[in-house]
Each structure stands twice: as structure tokens, then as C-alpha cells.
Amino acid sequence: MNESTYAVRRAPLRPRAVCAGLVGLAGLLSLGACSGSEPTMSDLPAGVASARPSISAEEADFVLAAEKLGADVTGDSVNDDIETGTTTCWALKNGGVDLAQIAVDDSGKPLPDTGEALRTKQLMAAGVQTFCPDYDDQVSQLKLP
């Protein structure tokens, strides 16, 4: 497989749905194990809670982390955004690649710091921070502004 096969795209991929479901289930099962204060529905951006009423604490943490990194998460985008974060972790854990290898465009060039490409990088970083923190040392590879 070439490196661009793992590039995270906005269009859903089959493994994303499976991974998102597993991560969501894991988040629901581990709510009692969370440290610190858990986010509440009122902490989430407008529209997110109504678009995803069964959001797990882990997914809510992802949404808040994405917002802190500058990616606006809306009710319309929340499902795809969570899938971007979980797919990033799936690729890191199972693909034998690092973050710099998956944060590329279709031609294999690093994603730029503009528009949707920047937003994708922000979502990837939030995904790593939330869903697979063991890979947090790779976030610097994204070279976020």
C-alpha cells in the first residue's frame, strides 16, 4: 500500500464507521474511568448535542479539543469529524504509518495550513489527543500554525 492510501479524507471510508462505533462503545463503557470533569451537553457547540444525542464523553472531549485547536464542529459536521479523528487513530495503530504520512493530499504532499486542509489537520490532532494519546508525540508532525 502506498502512503496516500491512509490519507484522511472528508468522505467516509468503510473502516471509519466500524472504528467510530468501537471507539464510541469503548467511550460509553469507560465513562466511570474518566479523570477530571466530564463535559456536559451544554459545553458542546450549538447543534452538536441535537445532531448526536448519544455522544459519549470521549467523543465530546474530541469535539472540545477540536474547537480548542480552531476547528469548528457543527451539528452537520460532527459525525464526519469524529470519524476523521477515529480513522486517524486507526491508521496510526494498524497501518504502520506515522501522522506525517497520513496528513497528506492525494498527490502525497503535506496538507497545507489553509481551508479544509488545515481543518483536517486540526481534527487529526484532536483525534490523536483524545482517542489515541499514546501517539501524542506525533502531533508536532502536523506543523499546525
mmCIF file with all atom_site columns, C-alpha atoms in Angstrom:
data_model
loop_
_atom_site.group_PDB
_atom_site.id
_atom_site.type_symbol
_atom_site.label_atom_id
_atom_site.label_alt_id
_atom_site.label_comp_id
_atom_site.label_asym_id
_atom_site.label_entity_id
_atom_site.label_seq_id
_atom_site.pdbx_PDB_ins_code
_atom_site.Cartn_x
_atom_site.Cartn_y
_atom_site.Cartn_z
_atom_site.occupancy
_atom_site.B_iso_or_equiv
_atom_site.pdbx_formal_charge
_atom_site.auth_seq_id
_atom_site.auth_comp_id
_atom_site.auth_asym_id
_atom_site.auth_atom_id
_atom_site.pdbx_PDB_model_num
ATOM 1   C CA . MET A 1 1   ? 0.000   0.000  0.000  1.00 0.00 ? 1   MET A CA 1
ATOM 2   C CA . ASN A 1 2   ? 1.248   3.467  -0.737 1.00 0.00 ? 2   ASN A CA 1
ATOM 3   C CA . GLU A 1 3   ? 1.249   6.274  1.791  1.00 0.00 ? 3   GLU A CA 1
ATOM 4   C CA . SER A 1 4   ? -1.653  8.203  0.266  1.00 0.00 ? 4   SER A CA 1
ATOM 5   C CA . THR A 1 5   ? -3.925  5.206  0.885  1.00 0.00 ? 5   THR A CA 1
ATOM 6   C CA . TYR A 1 6   ? -4.021  6.276  4.527  1.00 0.00 ? 6   TYR A CA 1
ATOM 7   C CA . ALA A 1 7   ? -4.712  9.944  3.834  1.00 0.00 ? 7   ALA A CA 1
ATOM 8   C CA . VAL A 1 8   ? -7.716  11.017 5.874  1.00 0.00 ? 8   VAL A CA 1
ATOM 9   C CA . ARG A 1 9   ? -10.382 12.359 3.595  1.00 0.00 ? 9   ARG A CA 1
ATOM 10  C CA . ARG A 1 10  ? -13.666 14.074 4.366  1.00 0.00 ? 10  ARG A CA 1
ATOM 11  C CA . ALA A 1 11  ? -15.616 11.346 2.540  1.00 0.00 ? 11  ALA A CA 1
ATOM 12  C CA . PRO A 1 12  ? -16.397 8.408  4.830  1.00 0.00 ? 12  PRO A CA 1
ATOM 13  C CA . LEU A 1 13  ? -14.349 5.227  4.426  1.00 0.00 ? 13  LEU A CA 1
ATOM 14  C CA . ARG A 1 14  ? -15.654 1.817  5.433  1.00 0.00 ? 14  ARG A CA 1
ATOM 15  C CA . PRO A 1 15  ? -13.163 1.273  8.314  1.00 0.00 ? 15  PRO A CA 1
ATOM 16  C CA . ARG A 1 16  ? -14.114 4.659  9.732  1.00 0.00 ? 16  ARG A CA 1
ATOM 17  C CA . ALA A 1 17  ? -17.662 3.633  10.533 1.00 0.00 ? 17  ALA A CA 1
ATOM 18  C CA . VAL A 1 18  ? -16.547 0.452  12.259 1.00 0.00 ? 18  VAL A CA 1
ATOM 19  C CA . CYS A 1 19  ? -13.810 2.250  14.171 1.00 0.00 ? 19  CYS A CA 1
ATOM 20  C CA . ALA A 1 20  ? -16.127 5.096  15.188 1.00 0.00 ? 20  ALA A CA 1
ATOM 21  C CA . GLY A 1 21  ? -18.628 2.586  16.546 1.00 0.00 ? 21  GLY A CA 1
ATOM 22  C CA . LEU A 1 22  ? -15.965 0.724  18.506 1.00 0.00 ? 22  LEU A CA 1
ATOM 23  C CA . VAL A 1 23  ? -14.470 3.904  19.903 1.00 0.00 ? 23  VAL A CA 1
ATOM 24  C CA . GLY A 1 24  ? -17.945 5.155  20.831 1.00 0.00 ? 24  GLY A CA 1
ATOM 25  C CA . LEU A 1 25  ? -18.735 1.896  22.590 1.00 0.00 ? 25  LEU A CA 1
ATOM 26  C CA . ALA A 1 26  ? -15.405 1.982  24.402 1.00 0.00 ? 26  ALA A CA 1
ATOM 27  C CA . GLY A 1 27  ? -16.146 5.543  25.481 1.00 0.00 ? 27  GLY A CA 1
ATOM 28  C CA . LEU A 1 28  ? -19.536 4.560  26.865 1.00 0.00 ? 28  LEU A CA 1
ATOM 29  C CA . LEU A 1 29  ? -18.081 1.601  28.734 1.00 0.00 ? 29  LEU A CA 1
ATOM 30  C CA . SER A 1 30  ? -15.297 3.653  30.273 1.00 0.00 ? 30  SER A CA 1
ATOM 31  C CA . LEU A 1 31  ? -17.249 6.693  31.446 1.00 0.00 ? 31  LEU A CA 1
ATOM 32  C CA . GLY A 1 32  ? -16.609 5.811  35.055 1.00 0.00 ? 32  GLY A CA 1
ATOM 33  C CA . ALA A 1 33  ? -12.874 5.641  34.451 1.00 0.00 ? 33  ALA A CA 1
ATOM 34  C CA . CYS A 1 34  ? -12.555 9.170  33.100 1.00 0.00 ? 34  CYS A CA 1
ATOM 35  C CA . SER A 1 35  ? -10.490 11.547 35.158 1.00 0.00 ? 35  SER A CA 1
ATOM 36  C CA . GLY A 1 36  ? -11.275 15.195 35.651 1.00 0.00 ? 36  GLY A CA 1
ATOM 37  C CA . SER A 1 37  ? -14.635 16.718 34.943 1.00 0.00 ? 37  SER A CA 1
ATOM 38  C CA . GLU A 1 38  ? -16.640 15.258 32.102 1.00 0.00 ? 38  GLU A CA 1
ATOM 39  C CA . PRO A 1 39  ? -18.109 17.609 29.535 1.00 0.00 ? 39  PRO A CA 1
ATOM 40  C CA . THR A 1 40  ? -21.827 18.235 29.597 1.00 0.00 ? 40  THR A CA 1
ATOM 41  C CA . MET A 1 41  ? -24.148 18.735 26.647 1.00 0.00 ? 41  MET A CA 1
ATOM 42  C CA . SER A 1 42  ? -24.147 22.457 27.362 1.00 0.00 ? 42  SER A CA 1
ATOM 43  C CA . ASP A 1 43  ? -20.352 22.533 26.889 1.00 0.00 ? 43  ASP A CA 1
ATOM 44  C CA . LEU A 1 44  ? -20.733 21.428 23.277 1.00 0.00 ? 44  LEU A CA 1
ATOM 45  C CA . PRO A 1 45  ? -21.150 23.800 20.321 1.00 0.00 ? 45  PRO A CA 1
ATOM 46  C CA . ALA A 1 46  ? -24.718 24.579 19.295 1.00 0.00 ? 46  ALA A CA 1
ATOM 47  C CA . GLY A 1 47  ? -26.270 21.823 17.208 1.00 0.00 ? 47  GLY A CA 1
ATOM 48  C CA . VAL A 1 48  ? -23.814 19.083 18.165 1.00 0.00 ? 48  VAL A CA 1
ATOM 49  C CA . ALA A 1 49  ? -25.909 17.677 21.005 1.00 0.00 ? 49  ALA A CA 1
ATOM 50  C CA . SER A 1 50  ? -29.073 17.544 18.909 1.00 0.00 ? 50  SER A CA 1
ATOM 51  C CA . ALA A 1 51  ? -27.238 16.011 15.941 1.00 0.00 ? 51  ALA A CA 1
ATOM 52  C CA . ARG A 1 52  ? -25.595 13.367 18.138 1.00 0.00 ? 52  ARG A CA 1
ATOM 53  C CA . PRO A 1 53  ? -27.747 12.982 21.273 1.00 0.00 ? 53  PRO A CA 1
ATOM 54  C CA . SER A 1 54  ? -25.954 9.779  22.315 1.00 0.00 ? 54  SER A CA 1
ATOM 55  C CA . ILE A 1 55  ? -22.479 11.340 22.146 1.00 0.00 ? 55  ILE A CA 1
ATOM 56  C CA . SER A 1 56  ? -20.050 9.658  24.513 1.00 0.00 ? 56  SER A CA 1
ATOM 57  C CA . ALA A 1 57  ? -17.852 11.552 26.957 1.00 0.00 ? 57  ALA A CA 1
ATOM 58  C CA . GLU A 1 58  ? -14.809 10.652 24.848 1.00 0.00 ? 58  GLU A CA 1
ATOM 59  C CA . GLU A 1 59  ? -16.455 11.975 21.674 1.00 0.00 ? 59  GLU A CA 1
ATOM 60  C CA . ALA A 1 60  ? -17.475 15.162 23.497 1.00 0.00 ? 60  ALA A CA 1
ATOM 61  C CA . ASP A 1 61  ? -13.861 15.573 24.630 1.00 0.00 ? 61  ASP A CA 1
ATOM 62  C CA . PHE A 1 62  ? -12.830 15.239 20.969 1.00 0.00 ? 62  PHE A CA 1
ATOM 63  C CA . VAL A 1 63  ? -15.284 17.951 19.896 1.00 0.00 ? 63  VAL A CA 1
ATOM 64  C CA . LEU A 1 64  ? -13.970 20.292 22.588 1.00 0.00 ? 64  LEU A CA 1
ATOM 65  C CA . ALA A 1 65  ? -10.332 19.503 21.709 1.00 0.00 ? 65  ALA A CA 1
ATOM 66  C CA . ALA A 1 66  ? -11.054 20.207 18.029 1.00 0.00 ? 66  ALA A CA 1
ATOM 67  C CA . GLU A 1 67  ? -12.644 23.528 18.966 1.00 0.00 ? 67  GLU A CA 1
ATOM 68  C CA . LYS A 1 68  ? -9.587  24.481 21.047 1.00 0.00 ? 68  LYS A CA 1
ATOM 69  C CA . LEU A 1 69  ? -7.380  23.736 18.036 1.00 0.00 ? 69  LEU A CA 1
ATOM 70  C CA . GLY A 1 70  ? -9.527  26.000 15.849 1.00 0.00 ? 70  GLY A CA 1
ATOM 71  C CA . ALA A 1 71  ? -11.771 23.516 14.018 1.00 0.00 ? 71  ALA A CA 1
ATOM 72  C CA . ASP A 1 72  ? -15.424 24.479 14.219 1.00 0.00 ? 72  ASP A CA 1
ATOM 73  C CA . VAL A 1 73  ? -17.540 21.389 14.818 1.00 0.00 ? 73  VAL A CA 1
ATOM 74  C CA . THR A 1 74  ? -21.208 21.749 13.946 1.00 0.00 ? 74  THR A CA 1
ATOM 75  C CA . GLY A 1 75  ? -24.254 19.546 14.040 1.00 0.00 ? 75  GLY A CA 1
ATOM 76  C CA . ASP A 1 76  ? -23.826 18.979 10.305 1.00 0.00 ? 76  ASP A CA 1
ATOM 77  C CA . SER A 1 77  ? -20.147 18.012 10.582 1.00 0.00 ? 77  SER A CA 1
ATOM 78  C CA . VAL A 1 78  ? -19.893 16.218 13.943 1.00 0.00 ? 78  VAL A CA 1
ATOM 79  C CA . ASN A 1 79  ? -20.313 12.666 12.656 1.00 0.00 ? 79  ASN A CA 1
ATOM 80  C CA . ASP A 1 80  ? -17.733 13.088 9.874  1.00 0.00 ? 80  ASP A CA 1
ATOM 81  C CA . ASP A 1 81  ? -15.420 14.981 12.227 1.00 0.00 ? 81  ASP A CA 1
ATOM 82  C CA . ILE A 1 82  ? -15.464 12.197 14.813 1.00 0.00 ? 82  ILE A CA 1
ATOM 83  C CA . GLU A 1 83  ? -14.822 9.682  12.040 1.00 0.00 ? 83  GLU A CA 1
ATOM 84  C CA . THR A 1 84  ? -11.809 11.721 10.922 1.00 0.00 ? 84  THR A CA 1
ATOM 85  C CA . GLY A 1 85  ? -10.401 11.577 14.454 1.00 0.00 ? 85  GLY A CA 1
ATOM 86  C CA . THR A 1 86  ? -11.056 7.883  14.946 1.00 0.00 ? 86  THR A CA 1
ATOM 87  C CA . THR A 1 87  ? -9.772  6.960  11.490 1.00 0.00 ? 87  THR A CA 1
ATOM 88  C CA . THR A 1 88  ? -6.559  8.843  12.161 1.00 0.00 ? 88  THR A CA 1
ATOM 89  C CA . CYS A 1 89  ? -6.005  6.693  15.231 1.00 0.00 ? 89  CYS A CA 1
ATOM 90  C CA . TRP A 1 90  ? -7.000  3.531  13.397 1.00 0.00 ? 90  TRP A CA 1
ATOM 91  C CA . ALA A 1 91  ? -4.343  4.252  10.745 1.00 0.00 ? 91  ALA A CA 1
ATOM 92  C CA . LEU A 1 92  ? -1.691  5.004  13.378 1.00 0.00 ? 92  LEU A CA 1
ATOM 93  C CA . LYS A 1 93  ? -2.443  1.859  15.356 1.00 0.00 ? 93  LYS A CA 1
ATOM 94  C CA . ASN A 1 94  ? -2.987  -0.526 12.457 1.00 0.00 ? 94  ASN A CA 1
ATOM 95  C CA . GLY A 1 95  ? -1.376  0.965  9.382  1.00 0.00 ? 95  GLY A CA 1
ATOM 96  C CA . GLY A 1 96  ? 2.292   1.007  10.268 1.00 0.00 ? 96  GLY A CA 1
ATOM 97  C CA . VAL A 1 97  ? 2.454   4.709  9.424  1.00 0.00 ? 97  VAL A CA 1
ATOM 98  C CA . ASP A 1 98  ? 3.065   7.906  11.329 1.00 0.00 ? 98  ASP A CA 1
ATOM 99  C CA . LEU A 1 99  ? 0.986   11.066 11.354 1.00 0.00 ? 99  LEU A CA 1
ATOM 100 C CA . ALA A 1 100 ? 3.110   12.868 8.771  1.00 0.00 ? 100 ALA A CA 1
ATOM 101 C CA . GLN A 1 101 ? 2.437   10.035 6.311  1.00 0.00 ? 101 GLN A CA 1
ATOM 102 C CA . ILE A 1 102 ? -1.346  10.232 6.622  1.00 0.00 ? 102 ILE A CA 1
ATOM 103 C CA . ALA A 1 103 ? -1.643  14.023 6.741  1.00 0.00 ? 103 ALA A CA 1
ATOM 104 C CA . VAL A 1 104 ? -1.137  14.284 3.001  1.00 0.00 ? 104 VAL A CA 1
ATOM 105 C CA . ASP A 1 105 ? -3.192  15.218 -0.030 1.00 0.00 ? 105 ASP A CA 1
ATOM 106 C CA . ASP A 1 106 ? -3.954  12.915 -2.951 1.00 0.00 ? 106 ASP A CA 1
ATOM 107 C CA . SER A 1 107 ? -0.560  13.625 -4.510 1.00 0.00 ? 107 SER A CA 1
ATOM 108 C CA . GLY A 1 108 ? 1.287   12.733 -1.291 1.00 0.00 ? 108 GLY A CA 1
ATOM 109 C CA . LYS A 1 109 ? 2.195   16.306 -0.353 1.00 0.00 ? 109 LYS A CA 1
ATOM 110 C CA . PRO A 1 110 ? 1.729   17.515 3.246  1.00 0.00 ? 110 PRO A CA 1
ATOM 111 C CA . LEU A 1 111 ? -1.626  19.139 3.870  1.00 0.00 ? 111 LEU A CA 1
ATOM 112 C CA . PRO A 1 112 ? -1.339  22.936 3.753  1.00 0.00 ? 112 PRO A CA 1
ATOM 113 C CA . ASP A 1 113 ? -2.302  25.300 6.557  1.00 0.00 ? 113 ASP A CA 1
ATOM 114 C CA . THR A 1 114 ? -5.338  26.705 4.774  1.00 0.00 ? 114 THR A CA 1
ATOM 115 C CA . GLY A 1 115 ? -9.030  25.951 4.417  1.00 0.00 ? 115 GLY A CA 1
ATOM 116 C CA . GLU A 1 116 ? -10.310 22.415 4.756  1.00 0.00 ? 116 GLU A CA 1
ATOM 117 C CA . ALA A 1 117 ? -6.776  21.002 4.769  1.00 0.00 ? 117 ALA A CA 1
ATOM 118 C CA . LEU A 1 118 ? -5.952  22.946 7.933  1.00 0.00 ? 118 LEU A CA 1
ATOM 119 C CA . ARG A 1 119 ? -9.273  21.924 9.462  1.00 0.00 ? 119 ARG A CA 1
ATOM 120 C CA . THR A 1 120 ? -8.498  18.281 8.693  1.00 0.00 ? 120 THR A CA 1
ATOM 121 C CA . LYS A 1 121 ? -5.117  18.598 10.399 1.00 0.00 ? 121 LYS A CA 1
ATOM 122 C CA . GLN A 1 122 ? -6.794  20.149 13.430 1.00 0.00 ? 122 GLN A CA 1
ATOM 123 C CA . LEU A 1 123 ? -9.288  17.271 13.572 1.00 0.00 ? 123 LEU A CA 1
ATOM 124 C CA . MET A 1 124 ? -6.474  14.753 13.235 1.00 0.00 ? 124 MET A CA 1
ATOM 125 C CA . ALA A 1 125 ? -4.611  16.376 16.130 1.00 0.00 ? 125 ALA A CA 1
ATOM 126 C CA . ALA A 1 126 ? -7.763  16.399 18.274 1.00 0.00 ? 126 ALA A CA 1
ATOM 127 C CA . GLY A 1 127 ? -8.335  12.753 17.393 1.00 0.00 ? 127 GLY A CA 1
ATOM 128 C CA . VAL A 1 128 ? -4.852  11.772 18.489 1.00 0.00 ? 128 VAL A CA 1
ATOM 129 C CA . GLN A 1 129 ? -5.131  13.766 21.702 1.00 0.00 ? 129 GLN A CA 1
ATOM 130 C CA . THR A 1 130 ? -8.487  12.200 22.534 1.00 0.00 ? 130 THR A CA 1
ATOM 131 C CA . PHE A 1 131 ? -8.681  8.730  21.003 1.00 0.00 ? 131 PHE A CA 1
ATOM 132 C CA . CYS A 1 132 ? -5.053  7.576  20.919 1.00 0.00 ? 132 CYS A CA 1
ATOM 133 C CA . PRO A 1 133 ? -2.936  9.734  23.240 1.00 0.00 ? 133 PRO A CA 1
ATOM 134 C CA . ASP A 1 134 ? -0.081  7.210  23.036 1.00 0.00 ? 134 ASP A CA 1
ATOM 135 C CA . TYR A 1 135 ? 0.678   8.855  19.662 1.00 0.00 ? 135 TYR A CA 1
ATOM 136 C CA . ASP A 1 136 ? 0.520   12.417 21.003 1.00 0.00 ? 136 ASP A CA 1
ATOM 137 C CA . ASP A 1 137 ? 4.257   12.916 20.356 1.00 0.00 ? 137 ASP A CA 1
ATOM 138 C CA . GLN A 1 138 ? 3.448   12.806 16.630 1.00 0.00 ? 138 GLN A CA 1
ATOM 139 C CA . VAL A 1 139 ? 1.087   15.805 16.655 1.00 0.00 ? 139 VAL A CA 1
ATOM 140 C CA . SER A 1 140 ? 4.059   18.109 16.063 1.00 0.00 ? 140 SER A CA 1
ATOM 141 C CA . GLN A 1 141 ? 4.468   16.404 12.663 1.00 0.00 ? 141 GLN A CA 1
ATOM 142 C CA . LEU A 1 142 ? 1.310   18.228 11.563 1.00 0.00 ? 142 LEU A CA 1
ATOM 143 C CA . LYS A 1 143 ? 3.133   21.563 11.943 1.00 0.00 ? 143 LYS A CA 1
ATOM 144 C CA . LEU A 1 144 ? -0.047  23.350 12.967 1.00 0.00 ? 144 LEU A CA 1
ATOM 145 C CA . PRO A 1 145 ? 0.218   27.131 12.895 1.00 0.00 ? 145 PRO A CA 1
#
